[in-house]
XYZ file of C-alpha atoms in Angstrom:
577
model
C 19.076 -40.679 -8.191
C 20.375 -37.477 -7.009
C 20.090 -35.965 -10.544
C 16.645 -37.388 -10.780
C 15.542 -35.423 -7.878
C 17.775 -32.142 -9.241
C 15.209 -32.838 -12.243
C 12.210 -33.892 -11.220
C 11.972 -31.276 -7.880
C 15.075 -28.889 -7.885
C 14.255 -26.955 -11.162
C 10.518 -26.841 -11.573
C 10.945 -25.319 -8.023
C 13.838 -23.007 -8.573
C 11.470 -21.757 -11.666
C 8.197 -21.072 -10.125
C 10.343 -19.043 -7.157
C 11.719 -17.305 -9.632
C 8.458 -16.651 -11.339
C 6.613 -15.954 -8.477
C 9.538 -13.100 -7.628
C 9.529 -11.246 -11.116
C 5.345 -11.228 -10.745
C 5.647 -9.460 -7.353
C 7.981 -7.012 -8.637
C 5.293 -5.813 -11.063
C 3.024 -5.138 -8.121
C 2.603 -1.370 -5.869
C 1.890 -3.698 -3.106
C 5.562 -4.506 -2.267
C 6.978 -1.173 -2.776
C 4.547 0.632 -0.363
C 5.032 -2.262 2.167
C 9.004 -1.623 1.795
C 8.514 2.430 2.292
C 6.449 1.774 4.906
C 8.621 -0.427 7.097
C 11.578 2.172 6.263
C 9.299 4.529 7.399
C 8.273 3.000 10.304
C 12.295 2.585 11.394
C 13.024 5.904 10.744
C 10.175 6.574 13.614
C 11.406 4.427 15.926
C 15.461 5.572 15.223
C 14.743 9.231 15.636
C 11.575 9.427 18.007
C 10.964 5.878 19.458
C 10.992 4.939 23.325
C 15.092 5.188 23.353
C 14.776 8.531 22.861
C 14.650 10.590 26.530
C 16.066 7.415 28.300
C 19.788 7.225 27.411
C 19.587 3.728 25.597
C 21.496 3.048 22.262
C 19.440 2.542 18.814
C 21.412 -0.257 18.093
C 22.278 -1.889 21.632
C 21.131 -5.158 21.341
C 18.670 -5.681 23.733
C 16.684 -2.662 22.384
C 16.300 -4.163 18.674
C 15.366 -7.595 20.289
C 12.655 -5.481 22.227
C 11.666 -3.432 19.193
C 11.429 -5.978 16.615
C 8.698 -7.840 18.355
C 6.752 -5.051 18.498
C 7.342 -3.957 15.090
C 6.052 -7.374 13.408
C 2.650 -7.019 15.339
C 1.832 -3.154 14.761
C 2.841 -3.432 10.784
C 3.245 -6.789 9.357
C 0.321 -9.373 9.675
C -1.848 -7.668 7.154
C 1.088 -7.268 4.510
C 1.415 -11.257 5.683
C -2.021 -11.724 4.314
C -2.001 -9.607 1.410
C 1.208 -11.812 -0.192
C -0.346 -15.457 0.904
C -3.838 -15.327 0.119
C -3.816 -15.648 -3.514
C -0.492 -16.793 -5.192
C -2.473 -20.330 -6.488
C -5.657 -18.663 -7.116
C -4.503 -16.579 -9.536
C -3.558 -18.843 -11.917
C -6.330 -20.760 -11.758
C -8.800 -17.397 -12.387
C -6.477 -16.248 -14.882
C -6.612 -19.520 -16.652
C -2.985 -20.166 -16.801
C -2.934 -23.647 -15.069
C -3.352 -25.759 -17.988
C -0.371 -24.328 -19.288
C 1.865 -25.426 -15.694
C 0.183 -28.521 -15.424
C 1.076 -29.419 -18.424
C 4.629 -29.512 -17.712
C 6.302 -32.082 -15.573
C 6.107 -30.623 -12.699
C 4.995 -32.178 -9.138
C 2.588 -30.512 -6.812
C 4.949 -30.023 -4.069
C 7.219 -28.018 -6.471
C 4.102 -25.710 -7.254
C 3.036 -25.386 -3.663
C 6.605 -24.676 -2.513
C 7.335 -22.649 -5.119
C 4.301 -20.375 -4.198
C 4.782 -20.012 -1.155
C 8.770 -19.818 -0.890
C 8.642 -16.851 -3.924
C 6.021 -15.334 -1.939
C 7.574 -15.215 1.350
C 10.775 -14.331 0.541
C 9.536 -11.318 -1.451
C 7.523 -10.664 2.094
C 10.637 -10.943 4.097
C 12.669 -8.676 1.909
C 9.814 -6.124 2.292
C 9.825 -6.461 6.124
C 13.523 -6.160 6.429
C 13.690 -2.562 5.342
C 13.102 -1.775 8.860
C 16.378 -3.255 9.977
C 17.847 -2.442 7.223
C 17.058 1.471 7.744
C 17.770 1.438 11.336
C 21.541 -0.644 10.009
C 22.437 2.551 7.792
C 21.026 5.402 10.498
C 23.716 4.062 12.123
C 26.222 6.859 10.754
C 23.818 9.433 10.464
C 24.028 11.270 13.868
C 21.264 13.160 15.116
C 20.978 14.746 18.673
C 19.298 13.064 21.101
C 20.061 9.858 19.507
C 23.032 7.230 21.262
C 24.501 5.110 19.045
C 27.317 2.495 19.899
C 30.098 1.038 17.708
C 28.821 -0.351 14.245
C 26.825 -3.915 14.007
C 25.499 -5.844 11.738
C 24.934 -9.080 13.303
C 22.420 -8.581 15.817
C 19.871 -7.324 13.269
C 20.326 -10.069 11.321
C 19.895 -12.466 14.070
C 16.940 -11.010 15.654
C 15.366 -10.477 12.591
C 15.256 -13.885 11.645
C 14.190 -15.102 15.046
C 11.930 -12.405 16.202
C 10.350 -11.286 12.659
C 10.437 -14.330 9.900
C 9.889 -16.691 12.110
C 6.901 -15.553 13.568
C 5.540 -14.724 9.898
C 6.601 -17.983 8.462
C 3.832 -19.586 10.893
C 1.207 -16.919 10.056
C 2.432 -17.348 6.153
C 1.892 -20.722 5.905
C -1.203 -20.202 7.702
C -2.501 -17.969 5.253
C -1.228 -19.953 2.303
C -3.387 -23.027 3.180
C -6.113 -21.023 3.664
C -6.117 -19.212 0.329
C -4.941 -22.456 -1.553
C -8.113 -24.518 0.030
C -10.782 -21.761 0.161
C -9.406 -20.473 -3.188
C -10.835 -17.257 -2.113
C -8.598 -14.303 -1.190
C -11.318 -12.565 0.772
C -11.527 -15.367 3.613
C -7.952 -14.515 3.867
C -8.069 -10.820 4.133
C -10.850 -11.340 6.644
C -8.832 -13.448 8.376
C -5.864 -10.830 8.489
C -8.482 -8.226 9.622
C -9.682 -10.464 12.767
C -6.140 -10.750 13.670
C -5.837 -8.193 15.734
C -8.722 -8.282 17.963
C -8.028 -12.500 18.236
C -4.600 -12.111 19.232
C -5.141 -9.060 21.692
C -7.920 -11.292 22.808
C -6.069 -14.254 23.245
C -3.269 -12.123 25.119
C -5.803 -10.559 27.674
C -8.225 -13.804 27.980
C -5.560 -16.124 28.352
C -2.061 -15.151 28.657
C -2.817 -12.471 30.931
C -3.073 -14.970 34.005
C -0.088 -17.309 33.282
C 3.674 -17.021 34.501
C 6.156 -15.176 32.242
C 7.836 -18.663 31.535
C 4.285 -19.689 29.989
C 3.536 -16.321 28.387
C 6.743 -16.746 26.534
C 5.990 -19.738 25.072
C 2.673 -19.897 24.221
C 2.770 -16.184 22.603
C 3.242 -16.591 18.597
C 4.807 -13.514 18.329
C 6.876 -13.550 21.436
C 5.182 -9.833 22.298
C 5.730 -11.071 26.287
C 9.418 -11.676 26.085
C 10.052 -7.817 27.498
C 7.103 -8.700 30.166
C 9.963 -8.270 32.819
C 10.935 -5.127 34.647
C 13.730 -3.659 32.971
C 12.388 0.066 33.446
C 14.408 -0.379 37.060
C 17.562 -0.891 35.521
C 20.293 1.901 34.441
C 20.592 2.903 30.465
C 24.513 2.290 31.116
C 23.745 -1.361 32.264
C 21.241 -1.801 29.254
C 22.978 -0.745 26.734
C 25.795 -3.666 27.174
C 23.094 -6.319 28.142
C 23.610 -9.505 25.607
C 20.689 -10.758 24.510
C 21.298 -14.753 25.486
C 18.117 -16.874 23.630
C 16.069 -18.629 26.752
C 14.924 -22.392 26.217
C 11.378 -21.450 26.368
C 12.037 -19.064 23.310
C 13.902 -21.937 21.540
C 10.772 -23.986 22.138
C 8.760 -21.516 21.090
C 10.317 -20.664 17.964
C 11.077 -24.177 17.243
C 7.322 -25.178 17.671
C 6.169 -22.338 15.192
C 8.170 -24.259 12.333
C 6.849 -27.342 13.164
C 3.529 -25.461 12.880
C 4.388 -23.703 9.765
C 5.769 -27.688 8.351
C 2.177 -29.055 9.217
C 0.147 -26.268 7.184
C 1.944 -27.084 4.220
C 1.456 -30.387 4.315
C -2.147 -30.429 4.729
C -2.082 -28.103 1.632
C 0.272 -30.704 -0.025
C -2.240 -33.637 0.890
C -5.529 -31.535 0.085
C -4.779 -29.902 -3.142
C -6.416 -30.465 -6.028
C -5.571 -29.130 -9.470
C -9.362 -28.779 -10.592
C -10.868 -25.406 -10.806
C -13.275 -25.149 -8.158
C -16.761 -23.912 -9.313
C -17.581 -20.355 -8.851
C -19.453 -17.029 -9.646
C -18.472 -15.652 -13.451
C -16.528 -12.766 -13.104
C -18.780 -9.601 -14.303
C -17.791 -8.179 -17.596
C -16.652 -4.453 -17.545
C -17.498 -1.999 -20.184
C -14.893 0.718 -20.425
C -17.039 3.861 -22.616
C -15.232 7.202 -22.048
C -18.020 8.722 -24.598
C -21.362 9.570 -23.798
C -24.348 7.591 -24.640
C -25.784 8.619 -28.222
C -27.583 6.986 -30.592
C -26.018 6.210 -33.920
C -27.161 7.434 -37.703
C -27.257 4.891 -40.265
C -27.717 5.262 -43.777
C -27.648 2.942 -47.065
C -26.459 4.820 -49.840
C -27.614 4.098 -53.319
C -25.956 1.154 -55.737
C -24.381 3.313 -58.820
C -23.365 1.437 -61.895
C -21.074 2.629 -64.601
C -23.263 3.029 -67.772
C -21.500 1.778 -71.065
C -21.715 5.844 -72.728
C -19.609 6.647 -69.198
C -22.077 8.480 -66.838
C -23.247 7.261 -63.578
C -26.519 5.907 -63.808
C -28.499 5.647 -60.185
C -29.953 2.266 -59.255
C -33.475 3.281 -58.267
C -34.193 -0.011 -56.911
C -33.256 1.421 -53.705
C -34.747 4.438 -51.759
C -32.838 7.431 -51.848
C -32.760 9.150 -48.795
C -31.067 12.549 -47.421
C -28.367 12.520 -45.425
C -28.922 14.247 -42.003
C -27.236 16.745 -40.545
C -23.952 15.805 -38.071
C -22.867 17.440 -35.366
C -19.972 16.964 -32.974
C -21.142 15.071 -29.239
C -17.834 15.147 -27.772
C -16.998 19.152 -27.500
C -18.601 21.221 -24.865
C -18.508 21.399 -21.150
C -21.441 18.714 -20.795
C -19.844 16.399 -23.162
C -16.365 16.842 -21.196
C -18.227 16.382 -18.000
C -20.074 12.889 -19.015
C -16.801 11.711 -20.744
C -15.101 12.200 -16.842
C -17.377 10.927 -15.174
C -17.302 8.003 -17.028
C -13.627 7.759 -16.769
C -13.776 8.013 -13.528
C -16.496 5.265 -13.037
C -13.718 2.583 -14.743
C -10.497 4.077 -12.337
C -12.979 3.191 -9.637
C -13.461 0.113 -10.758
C -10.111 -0.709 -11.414
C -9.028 0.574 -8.162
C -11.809 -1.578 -6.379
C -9.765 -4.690 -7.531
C -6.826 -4.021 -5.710
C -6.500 -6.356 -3.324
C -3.846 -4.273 -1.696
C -6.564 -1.828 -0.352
C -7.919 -4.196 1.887
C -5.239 -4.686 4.018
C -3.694 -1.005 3.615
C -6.471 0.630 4.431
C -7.411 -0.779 7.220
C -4.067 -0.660 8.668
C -3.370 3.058 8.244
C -6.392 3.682 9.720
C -5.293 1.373 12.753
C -2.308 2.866 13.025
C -3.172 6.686 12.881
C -5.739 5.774 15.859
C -3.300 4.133 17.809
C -1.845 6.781 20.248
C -5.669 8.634 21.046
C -6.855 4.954 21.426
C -4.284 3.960 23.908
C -2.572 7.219 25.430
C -3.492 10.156 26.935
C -3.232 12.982 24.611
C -2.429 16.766 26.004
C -5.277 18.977 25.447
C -3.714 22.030 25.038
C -6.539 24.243 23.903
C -9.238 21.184 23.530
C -9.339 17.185 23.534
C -11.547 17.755 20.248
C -8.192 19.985 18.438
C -5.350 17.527 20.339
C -7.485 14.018 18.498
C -7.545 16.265 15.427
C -4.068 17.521 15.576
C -2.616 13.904 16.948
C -4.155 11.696 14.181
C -3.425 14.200 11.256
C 0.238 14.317 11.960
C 0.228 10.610 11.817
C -2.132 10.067 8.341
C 0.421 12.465 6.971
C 3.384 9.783 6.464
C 0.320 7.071 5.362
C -1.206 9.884 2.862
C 1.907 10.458 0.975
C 2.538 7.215 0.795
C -1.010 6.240 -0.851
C -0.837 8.945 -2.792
C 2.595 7.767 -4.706
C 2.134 4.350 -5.146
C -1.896 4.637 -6.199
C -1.081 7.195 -8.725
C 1.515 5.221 -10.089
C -0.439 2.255 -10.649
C -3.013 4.392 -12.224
C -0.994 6.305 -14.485
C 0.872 3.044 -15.556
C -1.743 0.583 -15.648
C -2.891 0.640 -19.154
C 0.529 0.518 -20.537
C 1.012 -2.697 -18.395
C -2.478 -4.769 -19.467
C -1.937 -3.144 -23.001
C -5.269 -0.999 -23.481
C -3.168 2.395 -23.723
C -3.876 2.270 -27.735
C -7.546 1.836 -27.046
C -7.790 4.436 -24.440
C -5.655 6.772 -26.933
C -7.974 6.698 -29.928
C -10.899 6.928 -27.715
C -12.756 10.784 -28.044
C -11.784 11.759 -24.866
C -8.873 14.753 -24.722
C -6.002 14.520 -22.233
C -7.646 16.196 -19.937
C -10.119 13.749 -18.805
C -7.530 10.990 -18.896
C -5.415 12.554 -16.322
C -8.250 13.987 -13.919
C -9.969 11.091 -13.702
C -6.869 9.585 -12.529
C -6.246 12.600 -10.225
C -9.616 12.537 -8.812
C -9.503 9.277 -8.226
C -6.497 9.148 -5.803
C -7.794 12.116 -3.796
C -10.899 10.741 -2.981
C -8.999 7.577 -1.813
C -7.095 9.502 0.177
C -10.267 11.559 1.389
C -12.184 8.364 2.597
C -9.079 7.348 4.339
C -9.028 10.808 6.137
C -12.968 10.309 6.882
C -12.588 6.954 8.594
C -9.989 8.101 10.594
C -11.528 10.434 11.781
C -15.078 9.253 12.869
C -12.837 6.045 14.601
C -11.541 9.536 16.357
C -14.499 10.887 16.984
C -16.006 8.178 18.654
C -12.866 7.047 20.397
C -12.723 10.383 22.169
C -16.616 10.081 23.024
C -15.569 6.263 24.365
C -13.103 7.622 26.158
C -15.301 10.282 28.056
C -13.293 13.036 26.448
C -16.320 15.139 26.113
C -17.286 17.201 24.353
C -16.707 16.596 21.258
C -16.471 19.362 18.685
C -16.839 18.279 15.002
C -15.669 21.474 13.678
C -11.888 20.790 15.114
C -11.372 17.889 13.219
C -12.770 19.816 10.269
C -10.645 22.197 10.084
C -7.576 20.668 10.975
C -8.090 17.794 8.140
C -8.933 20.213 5.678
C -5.755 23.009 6.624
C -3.518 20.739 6.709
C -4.128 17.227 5.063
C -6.503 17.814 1.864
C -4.222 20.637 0.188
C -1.193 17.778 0.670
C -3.161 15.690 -0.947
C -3.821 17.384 -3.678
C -0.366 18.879 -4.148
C 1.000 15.228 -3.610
C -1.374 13.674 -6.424
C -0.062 16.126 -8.416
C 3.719 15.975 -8.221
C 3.139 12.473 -8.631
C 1.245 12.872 -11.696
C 4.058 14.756 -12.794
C 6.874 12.580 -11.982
C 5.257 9.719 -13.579
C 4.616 11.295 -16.755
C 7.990 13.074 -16.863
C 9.901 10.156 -15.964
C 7.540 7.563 -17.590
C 8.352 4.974 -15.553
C 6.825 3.880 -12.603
C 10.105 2.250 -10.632
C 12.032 5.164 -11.471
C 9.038 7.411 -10.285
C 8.916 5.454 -6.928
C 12.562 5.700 -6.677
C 12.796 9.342 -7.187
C 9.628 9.866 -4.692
C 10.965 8.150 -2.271
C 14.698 10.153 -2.792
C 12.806 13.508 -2.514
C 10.633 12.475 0.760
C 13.833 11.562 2.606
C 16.009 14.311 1.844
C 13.320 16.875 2.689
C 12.566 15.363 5.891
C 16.149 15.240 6.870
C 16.363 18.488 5.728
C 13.497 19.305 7.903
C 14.197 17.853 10.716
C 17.737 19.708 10.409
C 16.172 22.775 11.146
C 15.645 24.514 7.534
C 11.742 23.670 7.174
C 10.634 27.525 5.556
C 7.397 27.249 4.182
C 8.948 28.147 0.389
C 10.035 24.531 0.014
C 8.221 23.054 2.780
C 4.530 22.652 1.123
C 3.145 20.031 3.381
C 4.291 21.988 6.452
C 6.108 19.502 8.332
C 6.473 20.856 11.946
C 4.912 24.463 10.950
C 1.987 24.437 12.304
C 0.276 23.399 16.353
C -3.213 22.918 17.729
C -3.392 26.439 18.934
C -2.537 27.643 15.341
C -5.860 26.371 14.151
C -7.907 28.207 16.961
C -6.519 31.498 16.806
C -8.104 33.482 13.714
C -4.969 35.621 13.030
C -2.463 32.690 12.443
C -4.863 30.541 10.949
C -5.621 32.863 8.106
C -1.842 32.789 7.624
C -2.097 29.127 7.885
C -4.545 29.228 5.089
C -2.519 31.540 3.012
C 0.142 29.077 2.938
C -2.344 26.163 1.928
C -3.244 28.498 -0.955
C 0.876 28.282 -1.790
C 0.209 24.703 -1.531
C -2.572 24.336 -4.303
C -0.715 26.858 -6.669
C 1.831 24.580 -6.362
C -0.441 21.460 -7.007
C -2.303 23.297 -9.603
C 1.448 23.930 -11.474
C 2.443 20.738 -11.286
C -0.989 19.399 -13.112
C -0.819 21.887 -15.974
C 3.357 20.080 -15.994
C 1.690 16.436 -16.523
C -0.658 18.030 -19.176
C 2.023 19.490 -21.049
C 3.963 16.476 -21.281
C 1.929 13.432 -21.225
C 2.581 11.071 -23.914
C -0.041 10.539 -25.804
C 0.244 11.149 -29.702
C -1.812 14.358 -30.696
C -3.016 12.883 -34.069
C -5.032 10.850 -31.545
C -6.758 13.255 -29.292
C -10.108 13.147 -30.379
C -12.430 15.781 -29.884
């Protein structure tokens, strides 16, 4: 019996986690998610709320505190974006006759789904612990850090992070595997954020602590005490002890997470649910012109040896050719066109609809909620505030979008097709180029109109467009286009998109340690991290140094392109022109 189960359950199950892991690490999607949390512990290790009030980074009642926080601000979107559509694809790729057709039971499938899915989740969402675990010898001033540990972010993690995710998870899971559409479920990761902070101003706001705690999901009310009042000495050796009401709660979201998957067990069908044909896409780099077609004449070889015409056919002259694909027009149709199919393309990300939504949140989160000083005007301090925070998010688009661009084709297989196509390099590479920077650009353009009118909501008045214009356009658009560029580079250069991701993410942290050391010259320094204020952009004088130093910045972006041109790949016998 027990190796009929091992056969029957074990394996099929152990395979389709397995599967389910290699097919996420093919994805952008996990790789941002894991820079991002990093990111986001870097933040709170350097220049979080420990910082000013004498408590330890790693004293553990301040990672119990932070890591609630941490899971609501970042992770319910990325919870979304790796639950909604693990079953669906196979069934819209057209793969499932192939698994069904192997012995294999449908709690295997299910499980293995969701298990692969959420473990590759989890290991995203533990980069923040595992960032603040190595800070840990890094010392920085201004920063208190106690003896080494390991365990508590380990513990907490699991009870104050994956727990609270599994529920959400499985959540998500059902409703992707039911629905079988991945859009409910990005909705539904969307309207999180205004249900729960609903929910916890509607209904938790009235109840006792004891009843906060263990009715809140996500356990955001376990610091609702005072502990403001007590001393940073005292704190920093407070225990964290696990109350029975968090037991209970935490014990009640697996029960939660236990019934979900059941009901997807019990309710899952393996029948392709009818549905709207996907749309075909036409990928044409060339522009549209009409084709000349000629029948020649049938010759026959005459028995003396000449050629002898067969005039049972019209003869005809042949017209004159001439070349459609040279020529600025031709070079600007072929781009556009190139550009229409990146668009496309990027469009079926599924990434982008929980990543851009949630930089967007976050970059609006301290005007939205905190009063910001207005040092020269509450127009410049919005501008000023939610550009330094899209900074970190813009980088971070801009690497892993470009990659997937530039690598795509190789990874579907189209490259050839794309390479005998009569486009030159040229238009290959801007139209990926372009394409990230005006991602990046409606990013920065939702941002900020949410700024705009949260500062008119807010009765900061008035409201002066031109500040956010030219603080967005001095300091973020040249780092985009310098970033887009150096990625460009680095993929082509390194040809691989891991190692490219690897290496990006190598460079960003040594030059912000490096900057935040103190040598931050504007030479190597091309984003100008911490070189620039609010009053910078209203004073004429050091603003036109400001944009002298942006012009650095484009050179720079401009040098880099002509770099990816130079080397990119593809075989010259097949540029057509």
């Amino acid at each position: 019996m027990p190796a009929l189960f091992h056969n029957a359950f074990t394996t099929p199950l152990a395979a389709i986690f397995r599967t389910e892991i290699l097919l996420s690490s093919k994805r952008a999607a996990p790789y941002f998610m894991a820079l991002l949390c990093a990111g986001n512990g870097l933040l709170w290790w350097g220049w979080g709320p420990a910082s000013g009030r004498g408590w330890a980074v790693n004293a553990d009642f301040f990672i119990a505190g932070a890591l609630p926080v941490y899971s609501f601000m970042t992770l319910p979107l990325f919870t979304a974006l790796f639950m909604a559509d693990p079953v669906g694809r196979d069934f819209r790729t057209g793969v499932d006759p192939l698994i069904f057709s192997k012995p294999i039971s449908r709690a295997a499938y299910l499980l293995g789904k969701f298990f692969g899915n959420f473990f590759v989740l989890t290991c995203c969402q533990s980069a923040f612990v595992l960032t603040w675990f190595v800070l840990q010898a890094v010392p920085k001033q201004g920063v208190i850090t106690q003896d080494w540990k390991a365990i508590p972010y380990l513990k907490h993690f699991l009870v104050f992070v994956v727990i609270s995710h599994l529920v959400l998870a499985a959540f998500y899971f059902a409703v992707g595997v039911l629905t079988r559409n991945g859009k409910i479920v990005y909705g539904l990761g969307v309207a999180f954020y205004p249900l729960y902070i609903a929910y916890q101003v509607v209904l938790l706001s009235s109840l006792p602590w004891r009843w906060k705690l263990a009715l809140d999901p996500l356990v955001m009310n376990r610091g609702g005490r005072n502990f403001q009042a007590i001393s940073a000495e005292v704190m920093n050796q407070f225990v964290v002890v696990y109350e029975t009401d968090l037991v209970v709660n935490r014990t009640v979201m697996i029960l939660l997470a236990a019934i979900c998957l059941a009901i997807v067990y019990f309710r899952f069908t393996i029948a392709e649910r009818r549905g709207k044909a996907e749309e075909l896409t036409v990928l044409n780099l060339t522009a549209e012109f009409g084709g000349f077609y000629y029948d020649p004449p049938v010759t026959e070889l005459a028995r003396s040896g000449r050629f002898e015409a067969d005039h049972s056919h019209e003869q005809v002259l042949i017209p004159n050719v001439i070349r459609t694909t040279t020529g600025l027009r031709a070079r600007l149709l072929q781009l556009r066109a190139a550009l229409a199919v990146e668009f496309r393309l990027l469009l079926s990300e599924r990434s982008l609809i929980v990543l851009m939504p949630l930089a967007g949140f976050l970059s609006i989160l301290e005007v939205a909620f905190y009063n910001i000083p207005a040092d020269v005007s509450h127009s410049a301090a919005y501008a000023a505030n939610t550009a330094k925070l899209l900074l970190l998010f813009v980088l971070g688009i801009t690497v892993f979008y470009t990659g997937e661009a530039m690598h795509r084709d190789r990874e579907v297989r189209i490259e050839p097709i794309l390479w005998v196509a009569p486009a030159p390099n040229s238009v290959l590479l801007l139209s990926k180029f372009l394409t990230t920077v005006l991602l990046t650009l409606l990013l920065i353009t939702l941002v900020g109109l949410a700024g705009i009118l949260i500062q008119f909501l807010r009765g900061h008045t008035p409201v002066d467009i031109s500040a956010y214009l030219i603080t967005y356009s001095v300091v973020l658009l040249p780092t985009i286009v310098f970033a887009t560029a150096v990625s460009i580079a680095l993929n082509v250069v390194l040809r691989n998109k891991y190692f490219t991701y690897a290496a990006s993410i190598a460079i960003g942290t040594g030059l912000l340690y490096l900057y935040n050391a103190g040598h931050n010259h504007w030479l190597y320094n091309p984003v100008l991290y911490g070189l620039w204020s609010t009053s910078d952009l209203q004073d004429s004088s050091r603003l036109m140094r400001l944009l002298a130093l942006r012009s650095y910045t484009l050179g720079l972006g401009l040098l880099f392109v002509l770099i990816a041109h130079r080397f990119f790949s593809r075989p010259r016998s097949k540029q057509r022109t």
